[in-house]
Coordinates of C-alpha atoms and ligand atoms in Angstrom, one line a residue:
M23 CA -13.5 -4.2 0.2
I24 CA -12.1 -3.1 3.6
T25 CA -14.3 -2.6 6.7
F26 CA -13.3 -1.5 10.3
E27 CA -16.0 -2.2 12.6
D28 CA -15.3 -0.4 16.1
V29 CA -11.6 -1.5 15.9
S30 CA -9.2 -0.6 18.9
K31 CA -5.5 -1.7 19.2
L32 CA -3.7 -1.6 22.3
Y33 CA 0.0 -3.1 21.7
P34 CA 1.5 -5.3 24.5
R35 CA 2.8 -3.4 27.3
Q36 CA 1.5 -0.1 26.3
T37 CA -1.1 2.0 28.0
T38 CA -2.5 4.2 25.3
P39 CA -4.1 2.4 22.3
A40 CA -2.6 2.9 18.9
L41 CA -6.4 3.1 17.3
R42 CA -9.4 3.7 19.3
H43 CA -12.8 2.7 18.1
V44 CA -12.3 3.1 14.5
S45 CA -15.3 2.5 12.1
V46 CA -14.7 3.0 8.4
D47 CA -15.7 1.2 5.2
I48 CA -13.8 1.3 2.0
D49 CA -15.2 0.3 -1.3
K50 CA -13.7 -1.4 -4.2
G51 CA -12.0 0.8 -6.6
E52 CA -11.5 3.9 -4.1
F53 CA -8.7 5.9 -3.5
V54 CA -8.0 6.9 0.1
F55 CA -5.2 9.2 1.7
L56 CA -4.6 8.2 5.2
V57 CA -3.0 11.4 7.1
G58 CA -2.2 12.2 10.6
V59 CA 0.9 13.2 12.6
S60 CA 3.5 10.5 13.4
G61 CA 2.3 8.2 16.0
S62 CA -1.5 8.8 15.1
G63 CA -1.7 5.1 14.1
K64 CA -1.5 5.1 10.3
S65 CA 0.9 2.2 10.3
T66 CA -1.2 0.3 12.8
F67 CA -4.3 0.6 10.5
L68 CA -2.4 -0.4 7.4
R69 CA -0.9 -3.4 9.4
L70 CA -4.4 -4.6 10.7
I71 CA -5.3 -4.8 6.8
L72 CA -2.4 -7.1 6.1
R73 CA -3.1 -9.1 9.5
E74 CA 0.3 -8.5 10.7
Y75 CA -1.9 -7.9 13.9
R76 CA -5.2 -8.5 15.2
P77 CA -7.5 -6.0 16.7
T78 CA -7.4 -5.9 20.4
T79 CA -11.5 -5.4 20.1
G80 CA -13.6 -4.8 17.2
R81 CA -13.6 -6.5 13.6
V82 CA -11.6 -6.1 10.6
F83 CA -12.9 -7.3 7.2
V84 CA -11.0 -7.5 4.0
A85 CA -12.7 -8.9 0.6
G86 CA -15.5 -10.3 2.8
K87 CA -13.1 -12.2 5.3
D88 CA -13.0 -11.3 9.0
L89 CA -9.4 -11.1 9.8
G90 CA -9.8 -11.8 13.4
R91 CA -11.2 -15.3 12.4
L92 CA -8.8 -16.2 9.6
H93 CA -6.3 -19.0 10.4
N94 CA -2.8 -18.5 10.1
W95 CA -2.3 -20.6 7.2
K96 CA -4.8 -18.4 5.2
V97 CA -2.8 -15.3 5.9
P98 CA -0.7 -15.5 2.7
A99 CA -3.6 -15.8 0.6
L100 CA -5.0 -12.8 2.1
R101 CA -1.6 -11.1 1.3
R102 CA -1.5 -12.0 -2.3
Q103 CA -4.5 -10.0 -2.7
I104 CA -2.6 -7.0 -1.3
G105 CA 0.3 -5.1 -3.0
T106 CA 2.5 -3.0 -0.8
V107 CA 4.6 -0.1 -1.4
F108 CA 7.0 1.9 1.1
Q109 CA 9.1 5.0 1.5
D110 CA 12.4 3.1 1.1
F111 CA 11.6 1.1 -2.1
R112 CA 12.8 -2.5 -0.7
L113 CA 14.2 -3.6 -4.0
L114 CA 16.7 -6.7 -4.2
P115 CA 20.1 -5.1 -4.9
G116 CA 22.4 -6.9 -7.6
Q117 CA 19.1 -8.2 -9.2
T118 CA 17.7 -6.5 -12.4
V119 CA 14.4 -4.7 -12.6
Y120 CA 13.1 -7.5 -14.5
Q121 CA 14.2 -10.0 -11.9
N122 CA 13.1 -7.9 -9.0
V123 CA 9.4 -8.0 -10.7
A124 CA 9.5 -11.6 -11.6
F125 CA 10.5 -12.8 -8.2
A126 CA 7.1 -11.6 -7.0
L127 CA 5.4 -14.1 -9.3
Q128 CA 8.0 -16.8 -8.8
V129 CA 7.3 -17.0 -5.1
L130 CA 3.6 -17.6 -6.0
G131 CA 4.6 -20.5 -8.2
R132 CA 3.1 -18.8 -11.3
P133 CA 4.1 -20.6 -14.7
M134 CA 6.9 -19.3 -16.3
R135 CA 4.9 -18.2 -19.6
E136 CA 2.7 -16.1 -17.3
I137 CA 5.7 -14.6 -15.9
R138 CA 7.3 -13.8 -19.4
Q139 CA 3.9 -12.1 -20.4
Q140 CA 3.1 -10.3 -17.1
V141 CA 6.5 -8.7 -16.2
P142 CA 7.1 -6.6 -19.5
A143 CA 3.4 -5.8 -19.5
T144 CA 3.9 -4.3 -15.9
L145 CA 7.2 -2.5 -16.8
E146 CA 5.3 -1.0 -19.6
L147 CA 2.6 0.1 -17.5
V148 CA 5.1 1.9 -14.8
G149 CA 7.1 3.5 -17.7
L150 CA 10.1 1.2 -17.3
A151 CA 9.7 -0.8 -20.6
N152 CA 13.5 -0.3 -21.6
K153 CA 15.0 -0.6 -18.1
G154 CA 14.4 -4.2 -17.5
E155 CA 18.1 -5.0 -17.5
R156 CA 19.2 -2.4 -15.3
R157 CA 19.9 -2.8 -11.4
P158 CA 18.1 -0.8 -8.7
E159 CA 21.3 0.9 -7.9
E160 CA 21.6 2.5 -11.4
L161 CA 18.3 4.1 -11.1
S162 CA 16.8 7.3 -9.9
G163 CA 14.7 7.2 -6.7
G164 CA 11.6 7.7 -8.8
E165 CA 12.6 4.9 -11.0
Q166 CA 13.1 2.5 -8.1
Q167 CA 9.7 3.2 -6.7
R168 CA 8.4 2.6 -10.1
V169 CA 10.1 -0.9 -9.7
A170 CA 8.6 -1.4 -6.5
I171 CA 5.1 -0.4 -7.8
A172 CA 5.6 -2.9 -10.6
R173 CA 6.6 -5.7 -8.3
A174 CA 3.4 -4.8 -6.1
V175 CA 1.0 -5.0 -8.9
V176 CA 2.2 -7.6 -11.2
N177 CA 0.0 -10.1 -9.7
N178 CA -3.1 -8.1 -10.1
P179 CA -3.8 -7.6 -6.3
K180 CA -7.4 -5.9 -5.4
I181 CA -5.7 -3.7 -3.0
L182 CA -2.5 -1.5 -3.0
I183 CA -1.2 -0.3 0.2
A184 CA 1.3 2.6 -0.1
D185 CA 3.1 3.7 3.1
E186 CA 4.6 7.2 2.4
P187 CA 5.5 6.3 -1.2
T188 CA 6.9 9.7 -2.4
G189 CA 8.7 10.4 1.1
N190 CA 12.2 10.1 -0.4
L191 CA 11.2 11.7 -3.5
D192 CA 11.5 15.6 -4.9
P193 CA 8.1 17.2 -5.8
A194 CA 8.4 16.9 -9.5
T195 CA 9.1 12.9 -9.1
S196 CA 6.4 12.6 -6.7
V197 CA 3.8 13.7 -9.1
G198 CA 4.8 11.0 -11.6
I199 CA 4.5 8.6 -9.0
M200 CA 1.0 10.0 -8.1
K201 CA 0.0 9.8 -11.8
L202 CA 1.1 6.0 -11.8
L203 CA -1.0 5.2 -8.6
D204 CA -3.9 7.0 -10.2
R205 CA -3.5 5.0 -13.3
I206 CA -3.3 1.7 -11.2
N207 CA -6.5 2.9 -9.3
R208 CA -8.4 3.3 -12.5
R209 CA -7.6 -0.2 -13.4
D210 CA -10.0 -1.1 -10.5
T211 CA -7.5 -1.5 -7.8
T212 CA -8.5 0.0 -4.2
V213 CA -5.7 2.4 -3.0
I214 CA -4.7 3.2 0.3
M215 CA -1.9 5.6 0.7
A216 CA -0.5 7.0 4.1
T217 CA 1.1 10.2 3.5
H218 CA 2.6 13.5 5.0
D219 CA 2.5 15.0 1.4
S220 CA 0.2 17.9 1.7
T221 CA 0.8 19.1 -1.7
I222 CA -0.2 15.7 -3.3
V223 CA -3.3 15.4 -1.2
D224 CA -4.4 18.8 -2.1
Q225 CA -3.9 18.2 -5.8
M226 CA -5.6 14.9 -6.0
R227 CA -8.7 15.7 -4.2
R228 CA -9.6 12.2 -3.1
R229 CA -10.9 10.8 0.1
V230 CA -9.0 11.9 3.1
I231 CA -9.0 10.0 6.2
E232 CA -7.6 11.5 9.2
L233 CA -6.2 9.9 12.3
D234 CA -5.3 11.7 15.6
K235 CA -4.2 9.8 18.5
G236 CA -5.5 6.7 17.2
E237 CA -9.2 8.3 16.4
L238 CA -10.7 8.8 13.3
V239 CA -11.3 12.4 13.3
R240 CA -12.2 13.2 9.6
D241 CA -13.4 11.2 6.6
Q242 CA -13.9 13.6 3.7
K243 CA -15.1 12.5 0.3
Q244 CA -12.8 14.9 -2.1
G245 CA -10.6 16.3 1.0
A246 CA -7.6 18.2 1.4
Y247 CA -4.4 17.5 3.8
G248 CA -5.8 20.0 6.4
N249 CA -9.3 20.6 7.4
L250 CA -10.3 23.3 4.8
Ligands
ADP3 P1 2.0 6.4 12.6 O1 2.0 5.4 11.4 O2 0.8 7.2 12.3 O3 3.2 7.1 12.8 P2 1.7 4.2 14.4 O4 0.7 3.2 14.0 O5 3.1 3.7 14.0 O6 1.5 5.5 13.9 O7 1.9 4.2 16.0 C1 0.6 4.8 16.9 C2 1.1 4.5 18.3 O8 1.3 2.8 18.4 C3 2.2 5.2 18.6 O9 2.3 5.6 19.9 C4 3.5 3.9 18.6 O10 4.5 4.1 19.4 C5 2.7 2.8 19.0 N1 3.3 1.5 18.3 C6 3.3 1.4 17.0 N2 3.8 0.0 16.9 C7 4.0 -0.6 17.9 C8 4.6 -1.8 18.4 N3 4.9 -2.5 17.6 N4 4.7 -2.0 19.8 C9 4.2 -1.0 20.6 N5 3.7 0.4 20.3 C10 3.5 0.5 19.0
ADP4 P1 16.9 12.1 -11.5 O1 17.9 12.9 -10.9 O2 16.1 12.5 -12.4 O3 16.3 11.4 -10.2 P2 19.2 10.3 -12.2 O4 20.2 11.6 -12.6 O5 19.7 9.6 -11.0 O6 17.8 10.6 -12.1 O7 19.2 9.5 -13.3 C1 18.9 9.7 -14.7 C2 19.0 8.6 -15.6 O8 20.3 8.0 -15.7 C3 18.1 7.5 -15.2 O9 17.4 7.2 -16.3 C4 18.9 6.5 -14.7 O10 18.4 5.2 -14.7 C5 20.1 6.6 -15.3 N1 21.1 6.2 -14.3 C6 21.6 6.9 -13.2 N2 22.8 6.3 -12.5 C7 23.1 5.2 -13.1 C8 24.0 4.3 -13.2 N3 24.8 4.3 -12.1 N4 24.4 3.5 -14.1 C9 23.3 3.5 -15.1 N5 22.4 4.5 -15.4 C10 22.1 5.4 -14.5

């Protein structure tokens, strides 16, 4: 699903690369934790998958496409296959939960009958079936993140990228969010989650990829947050 082939990324006017010679394969349906201290290159890794940047050298493939050769006009089609979730939720304030999720399908030009079917089904999936008429500011942090996840997966993307999705949540709420991400992963969505949450990584025992100063220093099948 995702392949990095000897990828390095040097940002303009920087002297040290954000990623150095990273090679990795992530298969369809995998759940991968991306760990490493702040500045180790996690966001750069995720942004290359979204084609927010191109690699300086090396190649990134997503769903069979070489992103370095992808025309700009094809980038929206790439991003439709990738749902994104962030630490700070990024919901539309003043819009209901239903509208926040429906909007993701409206911008894709999906027909109304599909929206009427998919939005309630997705709110059900994330455990918010009875909160469609609430607004984000009326919801707890955990509920807001569930709305953000619903919005990210409502068009059934192949890949879900989550950048510190539990970073603003207390431990009990975080466990609920992880159960939800696990459920989404079991529906065959490839999940890549950047995190500093060692408790969660240690509990889930999924694949762990660790970056250190831009280098891939660890890739473990059922890893922990730290090297055991
Ligand atoms: P992480 O997500 O692990 O904190 P980043 O990928 O954000 O790491 O950063 C890796 C390195 O690249 C850091 O040294 C950071 O300062 C640098 N960097 C990140 N984004 C940019 C940018 N847009 N322009 C210049 N340097 C950047
Ligand atoms: P927690 O502390 O468990 O994260 P909250 O105490 O913030 O959650 O919220 C508990 C419940 O009350 C949630 O179901 C939330 O939707 C509801 N709620 C919280 N604030 C408001 C509000 N201002 N208006 C309506 N409902 C709210």
